Short mmCIF file of C-alpha atoms and ligand atoms in Angstrom, two decimals:
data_model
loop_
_atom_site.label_atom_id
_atom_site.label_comp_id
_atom_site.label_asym_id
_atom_site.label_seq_id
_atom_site.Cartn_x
_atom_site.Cartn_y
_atom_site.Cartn_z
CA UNK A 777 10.50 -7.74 30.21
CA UNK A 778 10.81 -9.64 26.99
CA UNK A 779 13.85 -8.27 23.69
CA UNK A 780 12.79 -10.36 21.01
CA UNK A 781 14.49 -11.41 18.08
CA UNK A 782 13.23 -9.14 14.71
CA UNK A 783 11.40 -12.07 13.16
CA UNK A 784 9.59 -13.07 16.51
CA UNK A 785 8.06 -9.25 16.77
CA UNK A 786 6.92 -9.42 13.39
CA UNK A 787 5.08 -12.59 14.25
CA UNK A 788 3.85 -11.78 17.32
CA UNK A 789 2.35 -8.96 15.80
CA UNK A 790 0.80 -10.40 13.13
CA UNK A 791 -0.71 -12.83 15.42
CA UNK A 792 -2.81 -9.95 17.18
CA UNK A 793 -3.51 -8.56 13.35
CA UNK A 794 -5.34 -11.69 13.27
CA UNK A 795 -8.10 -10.78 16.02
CA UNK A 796 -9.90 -7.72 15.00
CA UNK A 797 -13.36 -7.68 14.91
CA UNK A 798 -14.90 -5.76 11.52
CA UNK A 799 -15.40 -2.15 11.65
CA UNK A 800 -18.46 -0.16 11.21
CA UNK A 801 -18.86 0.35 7.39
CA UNK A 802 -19.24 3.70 5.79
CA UNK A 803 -20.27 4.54 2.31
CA UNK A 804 -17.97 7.35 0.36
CA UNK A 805 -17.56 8.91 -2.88
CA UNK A 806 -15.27 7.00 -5.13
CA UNK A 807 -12.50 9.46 -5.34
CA UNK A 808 -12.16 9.72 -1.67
CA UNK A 809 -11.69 6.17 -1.04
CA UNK A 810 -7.97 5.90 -1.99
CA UNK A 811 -6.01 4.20 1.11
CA UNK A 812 -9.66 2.51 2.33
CA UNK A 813 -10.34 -1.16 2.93
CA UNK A 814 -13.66 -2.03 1.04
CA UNK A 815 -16.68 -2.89 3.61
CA UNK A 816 -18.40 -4.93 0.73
CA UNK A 817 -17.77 -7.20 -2.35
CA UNK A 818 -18.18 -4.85 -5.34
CA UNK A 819 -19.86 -6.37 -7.73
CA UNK A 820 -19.53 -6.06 -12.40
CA UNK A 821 -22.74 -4.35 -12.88
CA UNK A 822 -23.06 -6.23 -16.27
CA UNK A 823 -20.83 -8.24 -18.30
CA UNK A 824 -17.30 -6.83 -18.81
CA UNK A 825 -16.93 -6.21 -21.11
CA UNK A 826 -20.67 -5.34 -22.17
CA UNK A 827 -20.33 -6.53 -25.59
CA UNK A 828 -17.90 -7.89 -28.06
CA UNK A 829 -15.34 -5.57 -28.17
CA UNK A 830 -12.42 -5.06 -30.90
CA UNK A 831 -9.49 -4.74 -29.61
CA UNK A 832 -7.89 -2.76 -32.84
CA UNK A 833 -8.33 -0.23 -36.03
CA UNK A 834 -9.46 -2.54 -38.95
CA UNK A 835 -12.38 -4.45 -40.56
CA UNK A 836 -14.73 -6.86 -38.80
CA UNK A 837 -15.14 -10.01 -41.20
CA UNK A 838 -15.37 -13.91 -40.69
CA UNK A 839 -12.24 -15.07 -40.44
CA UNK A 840 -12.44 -18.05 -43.16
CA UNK A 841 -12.91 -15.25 -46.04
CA UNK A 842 -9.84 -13.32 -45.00
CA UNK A 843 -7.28 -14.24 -47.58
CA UNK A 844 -5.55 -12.27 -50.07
CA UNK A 845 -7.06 -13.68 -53.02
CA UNK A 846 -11.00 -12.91 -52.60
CA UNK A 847 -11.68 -9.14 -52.16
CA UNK A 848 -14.50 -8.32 -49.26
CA UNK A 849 -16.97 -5.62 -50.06
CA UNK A 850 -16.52 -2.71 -47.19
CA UNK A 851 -20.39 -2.27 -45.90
CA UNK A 852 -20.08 0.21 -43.86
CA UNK A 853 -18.62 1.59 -40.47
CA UNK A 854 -18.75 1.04 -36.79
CA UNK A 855 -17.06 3.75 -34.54
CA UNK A 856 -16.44 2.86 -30.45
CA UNK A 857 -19.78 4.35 -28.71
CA UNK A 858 -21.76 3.10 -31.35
CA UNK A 859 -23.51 -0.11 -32.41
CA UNK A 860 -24.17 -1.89 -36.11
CA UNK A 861 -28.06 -1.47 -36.55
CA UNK A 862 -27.92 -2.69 -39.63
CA UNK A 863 -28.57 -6.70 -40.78
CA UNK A 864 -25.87 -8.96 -39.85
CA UNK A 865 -23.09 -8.58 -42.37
CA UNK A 866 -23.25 -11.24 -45.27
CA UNK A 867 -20.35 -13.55 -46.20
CA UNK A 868 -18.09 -11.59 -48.19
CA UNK A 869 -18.08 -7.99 -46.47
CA UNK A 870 -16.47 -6.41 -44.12
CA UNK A 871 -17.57 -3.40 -41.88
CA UNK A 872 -14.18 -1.43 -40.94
CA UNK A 873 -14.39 -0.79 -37.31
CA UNK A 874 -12.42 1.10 -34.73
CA UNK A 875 -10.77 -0.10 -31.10
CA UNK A 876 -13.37 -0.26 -28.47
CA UNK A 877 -16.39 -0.62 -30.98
CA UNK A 878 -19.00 -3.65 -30.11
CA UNK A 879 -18.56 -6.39 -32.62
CA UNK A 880 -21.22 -6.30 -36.00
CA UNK A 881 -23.22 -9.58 -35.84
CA UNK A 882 -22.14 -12.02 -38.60
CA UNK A 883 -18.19 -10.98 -37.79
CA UNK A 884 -16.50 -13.13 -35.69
CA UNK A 885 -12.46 -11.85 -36.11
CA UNK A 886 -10.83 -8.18 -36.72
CA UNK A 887 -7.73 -8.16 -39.22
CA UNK A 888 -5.97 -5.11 -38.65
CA UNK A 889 -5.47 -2.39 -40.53
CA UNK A 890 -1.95 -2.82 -40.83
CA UNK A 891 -2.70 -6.27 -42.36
CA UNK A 892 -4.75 -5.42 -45.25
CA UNK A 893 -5.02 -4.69 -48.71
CA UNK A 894 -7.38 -1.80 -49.48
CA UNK A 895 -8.92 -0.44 -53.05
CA UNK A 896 -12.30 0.28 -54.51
CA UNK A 897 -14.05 -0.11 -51.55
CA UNK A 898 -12.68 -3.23 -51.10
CA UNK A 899 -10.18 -5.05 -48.37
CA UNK A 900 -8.58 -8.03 -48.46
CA UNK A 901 -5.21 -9.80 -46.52
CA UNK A 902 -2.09 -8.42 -47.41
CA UNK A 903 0.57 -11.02 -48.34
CA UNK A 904 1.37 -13.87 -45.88
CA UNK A 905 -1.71 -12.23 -43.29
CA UNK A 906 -4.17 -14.75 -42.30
CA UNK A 907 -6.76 -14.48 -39.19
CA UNK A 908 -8.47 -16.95 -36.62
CA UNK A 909 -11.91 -16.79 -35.68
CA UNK A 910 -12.40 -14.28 -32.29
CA UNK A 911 -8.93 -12.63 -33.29
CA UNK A 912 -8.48 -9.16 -31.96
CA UNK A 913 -12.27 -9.39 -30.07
CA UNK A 914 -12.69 -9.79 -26.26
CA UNK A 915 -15.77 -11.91 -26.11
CA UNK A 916 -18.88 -10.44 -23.74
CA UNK A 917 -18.66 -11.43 -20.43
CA UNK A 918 -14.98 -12.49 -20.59
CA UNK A 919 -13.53 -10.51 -18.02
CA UNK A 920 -16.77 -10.65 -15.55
CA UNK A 921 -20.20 -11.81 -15.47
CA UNK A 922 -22.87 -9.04 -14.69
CA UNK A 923 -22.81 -9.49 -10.44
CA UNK A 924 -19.37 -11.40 -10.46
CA UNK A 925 -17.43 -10.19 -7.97
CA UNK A 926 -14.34 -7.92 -9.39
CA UNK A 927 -13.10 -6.68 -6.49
CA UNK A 928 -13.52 -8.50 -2.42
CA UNK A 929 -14.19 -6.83 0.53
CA UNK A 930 -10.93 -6.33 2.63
CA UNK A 931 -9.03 -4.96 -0.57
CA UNK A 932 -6.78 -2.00 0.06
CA UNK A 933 -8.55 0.34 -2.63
CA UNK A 934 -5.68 1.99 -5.01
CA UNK A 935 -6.07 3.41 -8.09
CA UNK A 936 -6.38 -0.04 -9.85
CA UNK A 937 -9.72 -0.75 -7.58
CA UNK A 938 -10.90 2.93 -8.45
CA UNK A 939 -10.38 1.83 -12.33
CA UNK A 940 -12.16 -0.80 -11.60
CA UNK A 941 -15.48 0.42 -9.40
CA UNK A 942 -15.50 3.11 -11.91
CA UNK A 943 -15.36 0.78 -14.42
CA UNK A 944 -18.55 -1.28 -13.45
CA UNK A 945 -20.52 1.97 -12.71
CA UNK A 946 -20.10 2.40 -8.96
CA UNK A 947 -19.58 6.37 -8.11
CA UNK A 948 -19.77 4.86 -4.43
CA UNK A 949 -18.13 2.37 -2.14
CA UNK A 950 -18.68 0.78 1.19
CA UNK A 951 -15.66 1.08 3.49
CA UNK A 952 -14.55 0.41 6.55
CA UNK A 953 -14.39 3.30 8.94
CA UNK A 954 -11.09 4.57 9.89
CA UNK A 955 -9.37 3.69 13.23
CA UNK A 956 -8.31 6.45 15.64
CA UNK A 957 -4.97 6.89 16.40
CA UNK A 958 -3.41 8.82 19.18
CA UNK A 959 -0.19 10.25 18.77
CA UNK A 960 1.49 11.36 21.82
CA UNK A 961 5.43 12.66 21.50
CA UNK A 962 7.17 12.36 24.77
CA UNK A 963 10.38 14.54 25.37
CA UNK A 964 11.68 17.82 27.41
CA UNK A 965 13.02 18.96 24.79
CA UNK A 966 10.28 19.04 21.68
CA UNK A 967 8.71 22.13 20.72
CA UNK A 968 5.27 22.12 18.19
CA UNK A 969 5.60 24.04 15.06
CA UNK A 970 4.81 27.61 15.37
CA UNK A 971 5.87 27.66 19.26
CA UNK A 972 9.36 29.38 20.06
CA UNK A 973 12.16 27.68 19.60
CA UNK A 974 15.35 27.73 22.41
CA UNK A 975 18.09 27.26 20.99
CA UNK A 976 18.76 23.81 23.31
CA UNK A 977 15.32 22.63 21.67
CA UNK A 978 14.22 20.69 18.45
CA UNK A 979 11.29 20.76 16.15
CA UNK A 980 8.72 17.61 17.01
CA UNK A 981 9.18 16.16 14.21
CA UNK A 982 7.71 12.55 14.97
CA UNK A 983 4.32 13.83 15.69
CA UNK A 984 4.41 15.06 11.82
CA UNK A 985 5.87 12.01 10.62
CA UNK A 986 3.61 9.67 12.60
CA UNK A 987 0.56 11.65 11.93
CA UNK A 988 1.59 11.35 8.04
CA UNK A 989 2.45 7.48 8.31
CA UNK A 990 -1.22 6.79 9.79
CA UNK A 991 -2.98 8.83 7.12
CA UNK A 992 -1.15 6.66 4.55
CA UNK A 993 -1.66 3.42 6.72
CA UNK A 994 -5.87 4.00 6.51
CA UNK A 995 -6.23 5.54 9.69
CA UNK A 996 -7.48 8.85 11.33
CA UNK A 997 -4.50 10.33 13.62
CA UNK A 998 -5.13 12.57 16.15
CA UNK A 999 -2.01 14.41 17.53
CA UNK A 1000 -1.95 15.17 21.38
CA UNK A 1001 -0.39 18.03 23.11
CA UNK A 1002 3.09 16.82 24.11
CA UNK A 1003 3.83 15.10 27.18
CA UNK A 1004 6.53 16.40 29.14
CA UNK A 1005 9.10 13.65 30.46
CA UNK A 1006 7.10 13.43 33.60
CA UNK A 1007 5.39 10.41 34.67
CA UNK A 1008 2.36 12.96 35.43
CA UNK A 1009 1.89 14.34 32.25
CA UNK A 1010 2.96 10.90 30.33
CA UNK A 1011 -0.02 9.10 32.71
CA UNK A 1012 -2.43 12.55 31.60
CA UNK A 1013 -1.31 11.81 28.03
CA UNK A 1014 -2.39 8.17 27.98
CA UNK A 1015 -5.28 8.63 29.91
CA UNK A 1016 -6.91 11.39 27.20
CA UNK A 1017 -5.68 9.19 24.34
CA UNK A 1018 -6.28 5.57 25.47
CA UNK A 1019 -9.89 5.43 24.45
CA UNK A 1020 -8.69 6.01 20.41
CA UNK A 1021 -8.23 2.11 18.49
CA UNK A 1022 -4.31 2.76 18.68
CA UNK A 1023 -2.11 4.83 21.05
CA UNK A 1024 1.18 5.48 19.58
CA UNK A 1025 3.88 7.31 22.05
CA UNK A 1026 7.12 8.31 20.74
CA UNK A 1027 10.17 8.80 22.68
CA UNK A 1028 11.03 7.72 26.21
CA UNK A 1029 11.47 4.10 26.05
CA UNK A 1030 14.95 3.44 26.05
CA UNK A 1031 16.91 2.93 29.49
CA UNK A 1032 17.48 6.78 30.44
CA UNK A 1033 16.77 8.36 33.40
CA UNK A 1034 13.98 10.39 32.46
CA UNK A 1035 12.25 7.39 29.95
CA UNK A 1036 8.90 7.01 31.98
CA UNK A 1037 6.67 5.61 29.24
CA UNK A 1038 7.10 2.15 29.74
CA UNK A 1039 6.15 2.98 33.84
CA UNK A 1040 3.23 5.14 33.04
CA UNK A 1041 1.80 2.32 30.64
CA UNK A 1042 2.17 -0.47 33.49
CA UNK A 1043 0.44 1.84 35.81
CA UNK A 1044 -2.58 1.80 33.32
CA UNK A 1045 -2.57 -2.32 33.70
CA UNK A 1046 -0.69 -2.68 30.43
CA UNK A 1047 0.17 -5.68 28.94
CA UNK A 1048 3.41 -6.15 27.09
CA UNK A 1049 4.20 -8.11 24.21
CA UNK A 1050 7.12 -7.40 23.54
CA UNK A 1051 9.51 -4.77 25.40
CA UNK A 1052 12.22 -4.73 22.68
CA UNK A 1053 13.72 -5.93 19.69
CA UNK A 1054 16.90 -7.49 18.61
CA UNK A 1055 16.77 -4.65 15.84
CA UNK A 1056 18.76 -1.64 14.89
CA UNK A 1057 17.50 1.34 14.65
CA UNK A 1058 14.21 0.70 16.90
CA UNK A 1059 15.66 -1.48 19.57
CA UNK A 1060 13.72 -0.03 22.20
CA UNK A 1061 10.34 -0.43 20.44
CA UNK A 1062 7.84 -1.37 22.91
CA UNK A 1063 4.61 -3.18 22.01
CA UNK A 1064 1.19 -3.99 24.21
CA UNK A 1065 -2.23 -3.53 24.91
CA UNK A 1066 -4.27 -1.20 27.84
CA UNK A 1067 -7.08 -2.91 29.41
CA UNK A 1068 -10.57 -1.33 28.01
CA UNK A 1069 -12.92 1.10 29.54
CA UNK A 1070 -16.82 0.52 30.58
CA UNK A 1071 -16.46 -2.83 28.70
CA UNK A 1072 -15.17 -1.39 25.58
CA UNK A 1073 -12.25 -3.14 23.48
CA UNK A 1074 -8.62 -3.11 24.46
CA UNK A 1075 -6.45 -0.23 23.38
CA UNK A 1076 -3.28 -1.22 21.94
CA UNK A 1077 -0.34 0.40 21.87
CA UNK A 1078 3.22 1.31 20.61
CA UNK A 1079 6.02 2.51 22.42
CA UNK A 1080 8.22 3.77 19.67
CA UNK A 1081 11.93 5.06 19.69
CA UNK A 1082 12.49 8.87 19.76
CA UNK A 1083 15.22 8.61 17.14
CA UNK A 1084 13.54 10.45 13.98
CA UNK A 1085 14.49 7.24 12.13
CA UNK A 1086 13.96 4.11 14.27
CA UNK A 1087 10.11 5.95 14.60
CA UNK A 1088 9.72 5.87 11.31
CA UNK A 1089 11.50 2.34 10.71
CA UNK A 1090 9.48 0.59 13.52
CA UNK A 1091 6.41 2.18 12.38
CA UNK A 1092 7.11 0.58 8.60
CA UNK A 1093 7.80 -2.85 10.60
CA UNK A 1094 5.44 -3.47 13.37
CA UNK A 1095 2.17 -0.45 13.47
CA UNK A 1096 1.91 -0.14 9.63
CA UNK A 1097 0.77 -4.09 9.37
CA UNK A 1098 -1.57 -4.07 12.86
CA UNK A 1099 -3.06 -0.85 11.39
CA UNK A 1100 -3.85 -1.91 8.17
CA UNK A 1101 -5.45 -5.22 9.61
CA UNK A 1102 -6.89 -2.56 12.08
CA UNK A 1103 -8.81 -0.82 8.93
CA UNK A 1104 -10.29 -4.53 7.51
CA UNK A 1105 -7.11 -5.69 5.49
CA UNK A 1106 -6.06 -9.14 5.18
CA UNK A 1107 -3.37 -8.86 7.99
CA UNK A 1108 -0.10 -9.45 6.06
CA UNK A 1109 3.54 -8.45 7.16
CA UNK A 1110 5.40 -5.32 6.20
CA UNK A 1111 6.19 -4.98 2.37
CA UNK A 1112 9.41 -6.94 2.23
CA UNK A 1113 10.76 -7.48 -1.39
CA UNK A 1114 14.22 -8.84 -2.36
CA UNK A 1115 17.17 -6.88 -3.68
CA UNK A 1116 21.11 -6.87 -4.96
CA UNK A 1117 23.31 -4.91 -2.97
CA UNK A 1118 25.84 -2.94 -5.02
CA UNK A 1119 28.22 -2.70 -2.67
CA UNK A 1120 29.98 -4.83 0.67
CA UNK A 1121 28.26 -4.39 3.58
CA UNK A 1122 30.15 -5.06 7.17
CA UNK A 1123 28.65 -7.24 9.44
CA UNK A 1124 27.07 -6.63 13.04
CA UNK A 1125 25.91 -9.29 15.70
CA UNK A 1126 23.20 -9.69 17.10
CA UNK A 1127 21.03 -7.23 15.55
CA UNK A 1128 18.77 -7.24 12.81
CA UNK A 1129 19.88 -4.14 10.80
CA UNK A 1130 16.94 -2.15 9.33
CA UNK A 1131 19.27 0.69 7.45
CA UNK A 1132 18.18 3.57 4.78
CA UNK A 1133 18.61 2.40 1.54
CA UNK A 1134 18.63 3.55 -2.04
CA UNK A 1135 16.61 1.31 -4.55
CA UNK A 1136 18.07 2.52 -7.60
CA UNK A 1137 15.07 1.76 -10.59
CA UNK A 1138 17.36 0.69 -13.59
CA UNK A 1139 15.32 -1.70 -15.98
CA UNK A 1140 18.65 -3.40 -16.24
CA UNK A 1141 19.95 -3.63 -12.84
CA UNK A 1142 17.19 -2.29 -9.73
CA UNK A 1143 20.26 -2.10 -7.00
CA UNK A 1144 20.67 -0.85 -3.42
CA UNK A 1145 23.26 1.33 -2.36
CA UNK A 1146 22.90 2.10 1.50
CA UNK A 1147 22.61 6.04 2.58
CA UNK A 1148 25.05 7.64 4.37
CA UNK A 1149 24.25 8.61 7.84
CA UNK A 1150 25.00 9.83 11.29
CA UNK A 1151 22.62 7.15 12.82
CA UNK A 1152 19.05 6.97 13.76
CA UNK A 1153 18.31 10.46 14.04
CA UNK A 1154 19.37 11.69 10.56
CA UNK A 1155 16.45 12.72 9.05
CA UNK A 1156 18.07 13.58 6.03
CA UNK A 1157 19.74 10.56 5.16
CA UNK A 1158 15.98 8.83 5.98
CA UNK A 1159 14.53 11.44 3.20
CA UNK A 1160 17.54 10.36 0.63
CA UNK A 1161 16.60 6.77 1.19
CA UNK A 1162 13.78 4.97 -0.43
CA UNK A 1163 13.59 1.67 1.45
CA UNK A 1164 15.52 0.22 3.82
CA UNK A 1165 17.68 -2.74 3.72
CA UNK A 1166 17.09 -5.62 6.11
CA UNK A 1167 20.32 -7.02 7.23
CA UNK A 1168 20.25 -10.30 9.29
CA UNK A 1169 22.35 -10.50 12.00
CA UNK A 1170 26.20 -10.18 11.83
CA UNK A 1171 26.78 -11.74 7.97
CA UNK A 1172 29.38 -10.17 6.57
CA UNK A 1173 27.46 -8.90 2.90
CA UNK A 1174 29.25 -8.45 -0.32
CA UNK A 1175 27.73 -6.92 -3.58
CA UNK A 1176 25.43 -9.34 -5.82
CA UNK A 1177 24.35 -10.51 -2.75
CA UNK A 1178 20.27 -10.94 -2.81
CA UNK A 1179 19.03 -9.25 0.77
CA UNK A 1180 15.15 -8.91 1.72
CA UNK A 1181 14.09 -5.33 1.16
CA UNK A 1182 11.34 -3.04 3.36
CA UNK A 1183 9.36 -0.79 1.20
CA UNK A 1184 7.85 2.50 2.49
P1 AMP B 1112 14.26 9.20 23.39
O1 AMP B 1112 13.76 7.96 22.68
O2 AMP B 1112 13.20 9.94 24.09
O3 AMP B 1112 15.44 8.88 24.25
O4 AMP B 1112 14.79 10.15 22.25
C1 AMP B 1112 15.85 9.77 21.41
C2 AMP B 1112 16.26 10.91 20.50
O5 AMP B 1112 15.16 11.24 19.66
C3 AMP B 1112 16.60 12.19 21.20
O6 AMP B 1112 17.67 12.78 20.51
C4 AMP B 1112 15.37 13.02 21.11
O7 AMP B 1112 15.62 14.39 21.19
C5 AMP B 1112 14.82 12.61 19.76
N1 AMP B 1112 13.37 12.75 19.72
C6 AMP B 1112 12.51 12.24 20.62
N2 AMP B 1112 11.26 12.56 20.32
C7 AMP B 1112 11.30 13.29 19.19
C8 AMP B 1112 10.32 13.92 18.37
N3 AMP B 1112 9.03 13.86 18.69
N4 AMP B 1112 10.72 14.57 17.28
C9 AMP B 1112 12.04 14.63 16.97
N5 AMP B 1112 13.00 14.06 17.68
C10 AMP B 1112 12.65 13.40 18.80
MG1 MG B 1113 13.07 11.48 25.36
#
């Protein structure tokens, strides 16, 4: 059985991020496709923008009679959502013209209102204001061609994609379909919500937490009953769940006594890729792939710490990236960014520590203060924090010091 160091297991499972085959695409309203990987190129459904735009309040004139000694005669008015019907405006006029509005032929430059000089029906530059030709106008077409491609297929759609698609007119989108995921919490002691609750027990929280972390991550999780820590109703477990894309088990795969998952998975024909990492929390993490059924495609599979935290930290590190590649993203690590620590940090060998984190957002100084805690199963200190530090094996850390950051 392989522990690998942290920065192996991320590699090792990026390298299987790399293999999936492309999902069946789906098409869905626009507004439902937040968290979905696009199926399709979308495409600027004519030139963005459509028409010279002005990008301020002021008059449309040529640029070369905008001075403050010749007064331009004020022709008329263009509002945004309409056009200038009228003749192309003569040398010497201006048409005054509002932010958004499509350019009057014969202008080629907006001076802005707060620039000019207005009486009589006249405008002209106020002192020291000059203007170049195409000032304050976005030319047609400068953003996009009509049919460039804005957005690629395998983007994670956000609300700057749905700006975007709605942008060039599409109320639809192709996207990939979602992959299953099985959730199966092992443990004696776990107890759904609503059930009775002995006083010896505790809540399942995992299932909750893993079921939200795949809805986020683009997939569709399924939560299974609870196995009991039996190697018969781990083995039933697996066997219901194993035909899903992903089977993630929580709980039972440290060195105890009763932590069968590891067992039941080999009995399936598993293959491991990893049986551990050099990591704390989530040491135990367990990574591999079932054999599939009737010719289908391998399942894989997570074994993932019971510990509330080193769940939700190893699911950050090593599921979130397979999933998303899973779903038809680019496959690209976790979302490691850099930060200052505010404070000394003491050191630890030979572990990798992954540890809940305050990023403080200060325009002046963004800084991480670490949470708190009683170890990997406060759930508290995990909701405090709003990252997690990464903290490379047993360097002593002192404030200032720049240390790589994993966002949630
Ligand atoms: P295990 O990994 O099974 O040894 O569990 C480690 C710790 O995590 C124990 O304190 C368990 O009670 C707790 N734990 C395991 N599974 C869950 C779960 N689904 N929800 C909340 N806590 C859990
Ligand atoms: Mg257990």
């Amino acid at each position: 059985m392989s522990v690998v160091e942290f920065a192996e297991a991320l590699d090792i499972v990026l390298e299987h991020a790399r293999g999936f085959p492309a999902r069946t695409a789906e098409q869905i309203a626009l507004l439902d496709a937040a968290g979905r990987v696009l199926a399709e190129d979308v495409t600027a459904d004519r030139d963005q923008p459509p028409f010279h735009r002005s990008t301020r309040d002021g008059f449309a004139v040529r640029a070369t009679d905008f001075t403050a000694s010749a007064q331009l005669k004020i022709v008329g008015q263009v509002r945004a959502g309409e056009a200038w019907c009228s003749d192309a405006m003569q040398p010497g006029c201006a048409i005054e013209i509002m932010t958004g509005a499509p350019m009057p032929d014969g202008a080629d430059a907006v001076a802005m209102i707060e620039h000019v000089a207005l009486a009589d029906g006249n405008v002209w530059a106020a002192p020291g204001r000059t203007l170049r030709a195409g000032e304050n106008v976005v030319p047609q077409g400068s953003e996009a061609r009509a049919g460039e491609v804005v957005l690629a297929a395998g983007s994670v759609i956000g609300a700057a994609e749905i700006a975007m698609s709605a942008a060039c007119g599409h109320a639809e989108l192709m996207v990939r379909s979602r992959p299953s995921v099985t959730i199966i919490a092992t443990g004696d002691e776990l107890v759904e919500l609503g059930a009775r609750l002995g006083s010896q027990q505790i809540w399942n929280s995992n299932g909750y937490a893993l079921a939200a972390l795949v809805a986020v991550a683009g997939g569709r999780a399924e939560r299974s009953k609870i196995a009991r820590d039996t190697r018969e109703d781990i083995r039933a477990r697996i066997a219901e769940g194993r035909r899903s894309d992903l089977l993630l088990l929580s709980g039972g795969v440290s060195a105890g006594k009763y932590d069968l998952v590891e067992e039941a998975l080999a009995e399936f024909g598993a293959e491991f890729f990893f049986t551990g990492v050099k990591m704390q929390p989530g040491r135990p993490v367990v990574f591999g792939r079932l054999p599939g059924l009737d010719g289908e495609q391998a399942t894989y599979f997570f074994g993932l710490p019971g510990n509330p935290v080193s769940t939700q930290v190893t699911f950050h590190c090593f599921v979130e990236p397979l999933l998303r590649a899973m779903c038809g993203a680019e496959p690209v690590g976790p979302k490691f960014v850099q930060g200052t620590l505010a404070e000394d940090v003491s050191a630890k060998a030979g572990l990798t520590r992954v540890l809940p984190t305050i990023l403080r957002h200060d325009l002046e100084r963004p800084e991480l203060r670490l949470v708190s805690w009683q170890g990997s199963g406060d759930l508290g200190a995990n909701a405090r924090a709003n990252c997690y530090a990464v903290l490379p094996d047993g360097e002593a850390l002192h404030a200032g010091d720049v240390v790589t950051v994993l966002l949630r």
